[in-house]
């Protein structure tokens, strides 16, 4: 399948499909010459279930809309973004900050699903504390220094947690969310998704 055909099938743009391919979570992708998206992988992704956020027990959850990994020159990390070539420690550093967000809203959800092209590829917990970069107002960026990697994927077509979390609740949350489809809309890296959008209907 071409990237255009894959985008149509998955309901996303060609750049978004290319971003998904660049993370390494889709096996069998051919990068040399014309990019090709394997049909079998595409069919498996189309069959991925939607995330059931109602079980989280919070009114909303923040979602980190990640990009493919990019090298950065920062004192506490070498990468930002998500990619299967990064090890767990590198991923945690890459995904746990610095973003423009409302940190209290992020912490309030209790869990932070990380998505690429609308698929959950990692899950962070331990969001109770945050640090600011010192910028005032809406430009302020925050990170969560106590964040834990509850889970991440190396193969989106056969989701299995590549992390080994010690906390049983982390294991449960990762099992609920990894590999599911979780669409979100945001002008920045952090989106806020209502966990039970039908609650207010008819009242």
Tab-separated table of C-alpha atoms in Angstrom:
chain	number	residue	atom	x	y	z
A	1	UNK	CA	0.000	0.000	0.000
A	2	UNK	CA	1.164	3.529	-0.676
A	3	UNK	CA	1.262	6.030	2.161
A	4	UNK	CA	-1.747	7.758	0.572
A	5	UNK	CA	-3.784	4.552	0.529
A	6	UNK	CA	-2.749	3.811	4.117
A	7	UNK	CA	-3.771	7.308	5.183
A	8	UNK	CA	-7.191	6.934	3.594
A	9	UNK	CA	-7.716	3.574	5.283
A	10	UNK	CA	-6.645	4.890	8.691
A	11	UNK	CA	-8.366	8.256	8.363
A	12	UNK	CA	-5.243	10.368	8.603
A	13	UNK	CA	-2.984	12.465	6.389
A	14	UNK	CA	0.064	11.247	4.471
A	15	UNK	CA	2.443	13.189	6.784
A	16	UNK	CA	0.805	11.479	9.768
A	17	UNK	CA	1.261	8.050	8.162
A	18	UNK	CA	4.914	8.866	7.474
A	19	UNK	CA	5.337	9.941	11.091
A	20	UNK	CA	3.893	6.612	12.233
A	21	UNK	CA	6.254	4.738	9.918
A	22	UNK	CA	9.236	6.753	11.172
A	23	UNK	CA	8.659	5.648	14.773
A	24	UNK	CA	9.430	2.017	13.904
A	25	UNK	CA	6.233	0.551	15.385
A	26	UNK	CA	4.968	-0.809	12.056
A	27	UNK	CA	6.976	-3.882	10.958
A	28	UNK	CA	7.690	-4.505	7.303
A	29	UNK	CA	7.747	-0.859	6.234
A	30	UNK	CA	9.970	-0.265	3.218
A	31	UNK	CA	11.841	3.021	3.412
A	32	UNK	CA	14.121	2.622	0.406
A	33	UNK	CA	12.765	4.206	-2.738
A	34	UNK	CA	9.016	4.554	-2.654
A	35	UNK	CA	7.619	4.172	0.859
A	36	UNK	CA	5.379	1.137	1.180
A	37	UNK	CA	2.964	0.350	4.015
A	38	UNK	CA	2.390	-3.422	4.374
A	39	UNK	CA	-1.223	-4.443	3.723
A	40	UNK	CA	-1.248	-7.006	6.542
A	41	UNK	CA	-0.051	-4.378	9.024
A	42	UNK	CA	-2.637	-1.912	7.759
A	43	UNK	CA	-5.450	-4.425	8.264
A	44	UNK	CA	-4.247	-5.117	11.799
A	45	UNK	CA	-4.158	-1.409	12.618
A	46	UNK	CA	-7.653	-0.893	11.221
A	47	UNK	CA	-8.862	-3.585	13.617
A	48	UNK	CA	-7.350	-1.986	16.718
A	49	UNK	CA	-10.093	-1.167	19.256
A	50	UNK	CA	-10.868	2.289	20.558
A	51	UNK	CA	-9.520	3.101	24.012
A	52	UNK	CA	-12.144	2.660	26.731
A	53	UNK	CA	-11.462	5.746	28.826
A	54	UNK	CA	-14.545	5.285	31.026
A	55	UNK	CA	-12.618	2.823	33.209
A	56	UNK	CA	-10.104	5.502	34.240
A	57	UNK	CA	-12.494	7.096	36.729
A	58	UNK	CA	-11.567	10.688	35.880
A	59	UNK	CA	-13.593	13.240	33.866
A	60	UNK	CA	-10.796	13.790	31.364
A	61	UNK	CA	-7.343	12.564	30.484
A	62	UNK	CA	-4.465	14.399	28.874
A	63	UNK	CA	-2.964	12.849	25.739
A	64	UNK	CA	0.575	13.479	24.519
A	65	UNK	CA	0.521	13.617	20.731
A	66	UNK	CA	4.074	12.582	19.967
A	67	UNK	CA	6.235	12.953	16.898
A	68	UNK	CA	8.917	10.601	15.629
A	69	UNK	CA	12.182	10.888	17.591
A	70	UNK	CA	14.364	13.931	17.049
A	71	UNK	CA	17.806	14.634	18.484
A	72	UNK	CA	18.044	17.525	20.942
A	73	UNK	CA	20.872	19.193	22.827
A	74	UNK	CA	19.463	19.393	26.340
A	75	UNK	CA	21.149	18.664	29.672
A	76	UNK	CA	18.747	15.942	30.770
A	77	UNK	CA	17.956	14.164	27.500
A	78	UNK	CA	19.237	13.482	23.994
A	79	UNK	CA	15.906	12.855	22.276
A	80	UNK	CA	12.327	14.057	22.118
A	81	UNK	CA	9.472	12.086	20.608
A	82	UNK	CA	8.733	8.377	20.394
A	83	UNK	CA	10.651	5.700	18.511
A	84	UNK	CA	11.366	2.009	18.936
A	85	UNK	CA	15.111	2.610	18.519
A	86	UNK	CA	15.187	4.373	21.905
A	87	UNK	CA	15.548	2.372	25.090
A	88	UNK	CA	13.160	2.739	28.011
A	89	UNK	CA	15.216	5.359	29.867
A	90	UNK	CA	15.633	7.428	26.702
A	91	UNK	CA	11.905	7.194	25.983
A	92	UNK	CA	10.941	8.269	29.482
A	93	UNK	CA	13.210	11.319	29.272
A	94	UNK	CA	11.958	12.100	25.755
A	95	UNK	CA	8.281	11.939	26.721
A	96	UNK	CA	8.101	13.364	30.269
A	97	UNK	CA	8.468	17.082	29.340
A	98	UNK	CA	8.915	19.964	28.407
A	99	UNK	CA	5.485	20.820	27.028
A	100	UNK	CA	3.092	23.716	27.092
A	101	UNK	CA	0.197	22.408	29.147
A	102	UNK	CA	-1.919	22.860	32.247
A	103	UNK	CA	0.097	20.577	34.555
A	104	UNK	CA	-2.704	20.218	37.091
A	105	UNK	CA	-5.040	18.963	34.347
A	106	UNK	CA	-2.382	16.518	33.150
A	107	UNK	CA	-1.841	15.242	36.699
A	108	UNK	CA	-5.598	15.082	37.328
A	109	UNK	CA	-6.035	12.339	34.754
A	110	UNK	CA	-3.625	10.092	36.634
A	111	UNK	CA	-2.224	8.650	33.413
A	112	UNK	CA	-0.792	10.081	30.213
A	113	UNK	CA	-1.332	8.032	27.041
A	114	UNK	CA	1.223	8.837	24.334
A	115	UNK	CA	-0.157	8.614	20.805
A	116	UNK	CA	1.300	8.616	17.309
A	117	UNK	CA	-1.250	8.931	14.486
A	118	UNK	CA	-4.011	8.336	17.041
A	119	UNK	CA	-2.615	5.028	18.338
A	120	UNK	CA	-1.443	4.656	21.950
A	121	UNK	CA	2.235	3.667	21.805
A	122	UNK	CA	3.274	4.454	25.392
A	123	UNK	CA	1.699	5.139	28.783
A	124	UNK	CA	3.151	7.349	31.509
A	125	UNK	CA	2.089	7.475	35.161
A	126	UNK	CA	3.526	9.132	38.286
A	127	UNK	CA	2.450	12.607	37.192
A	128	UNK	CA	1.816	14.067	40.643
A	129	UNK	CA	4.745	16.523	40.606
A	130	UNK	CA	5.839	18.996	37.948
A	131	UNK	CA	8.470	21.635	37.272
A	132	UNK	CA	8.195	24.820	35.225
A	133	UNK	CA	10.838	26.188	32.892
A	134	UNK	CA	10.282	29.584	34.537
A	135	UNK	CA	8.467	31.163	31.616
A	136	UNK	CA	5.430	33.205	32.619
A	137	UNK	CA	1.975	32.787	31.090
A	138	UNK	CA	0.771	30.483	28.340
A	139	UNK	CA	4.284	30.000	26.933
A	140	UNK	CA	5.385	28.191	30.107
A	141	UNK	CA	6.576	24.633	29.637
A	142	UNK	CA	6.416	21.890	32.227
A	143	UNK	CA	7.914	18.507	32.879
A	144	UNK	CA	7.022	15.691	35.251
A	145	UNK	CA	10.249	14.557	36.970
A	146	UNK	CA	8.636	11.592	38.791
A	147	UNK	CA	6.933	10.192	35.692
A	148	UNK	CA	7.124	6.421	35.242
A	149	UNK	CA	7.005	4.369	32.072
A	150	UNK	CA	3.995	2.121	32.635
A	151	UNK	CA	4.373	0.678	29.168
A	152	UNK	CA	5.447	1.142	25.566
A	153	UNK	CA	5.243	-0.752	22.293
A	154	UNK	CA	7.824	-1.889	19.797
A	155	UNK	CA	5.242	-3.412	17.421
A	156	UNK	CA	1.837	-1.776	17.011
A	157	UNK	CA	0.452	-4.712	15.008
A	158	UNK	CA	1.004	-7.115	17.923
A	159	UNK	CA	0.787	-4.916	21.029
A	160	UNK	CA	2.813	-6.247	23.942
A	161	UNK	CA	4.228	-4.140	26.749
A	162	UNK	CA	7.996	-3.817	26.270
A	163	UNK	CA	8.349	-2.344	29.758
A	164	UNK	CA	8.178	-4.337	32.988
A	165	UNK	CA	6.455	-2.027	35.469
A	166	UNK	CA	6.625	-2.934	39.142
A	167	UNK	CA	3.369	-1.216	40.080
A	168	UNK	CA	0.266	-3.410	39.484
A	169	UNK	CA	-1.803	-0.328	38.623
A	170	UNK	CA	0.766	0.640	35.968
A	171	UNK	CA	0.464	-2.859	34.526
A	172	UNK	CA	-3.338	-2.520	34.445
A	173	UNK	CA	-3.352	0.911	32.799
A	174	UNK	CA	-0.798	-0.105	30.188
A	175	UNK	CA	-2.833	-3.216	29.406
A	176	UNK	CA	-5.985	-1.135	28.940
A	177	UNK	CA	-4.459	1.514	26.709
A	178	UNK	CA	-1.472	0.232	24.728
A	179	UNK	CA	-2.262	-0.377	21.067
A	180	UNK	CA	-5.731	1.171	21.198
A	181	UNK	CA	-6.975	4.024	19.014
A	182	UNK	CA	-7.292	7.305	20.862
A	183	UNK	CA	-8.021	10.244	18.559
A	184	UNK	CA	-7.472	13.740	19.913
A	185	UNK	CA	-7.407	17.292	18.611
A	186	UNK	CA	-4.963	19.949	19.768
A	187	UNK	CA	-2.878	22.796	18.437
A	188	UNK	CA	0.043	21.621	20.559
A	189	UNK	CA	1.536	18.413	21.909
A	190	UNK	CA	-0.972	18.005	24.742
A	191	UNK	CA	-4.666	17.368	24.114
A	192	UNK	CA	-7.415	16.879	26.695
A	193	UNK	CA	-9.965	14.162	26.024
A	194	UNK	CA	-13.251	13.680	27.884
A	195	UNK	CA	-13.363	10.148	29.260
A	196	UNK	CA	-17.136	9.759	29.046
A	197	UNK	CA	-18.435	12.083	26.318
A	198	UNK	CA	-22.011	10.802	26.500
A	199	UNK	CA	-22.534	11.510	30.210
A	200	UNK	CA	-24.352	14.808	29.740
A	201	UNK	CA	-26.546	13.799	26.826
A	202	UNK	CA	-30.271	13.899	27.495
A	203	UNK	CA	-29.944	15.494	30.929
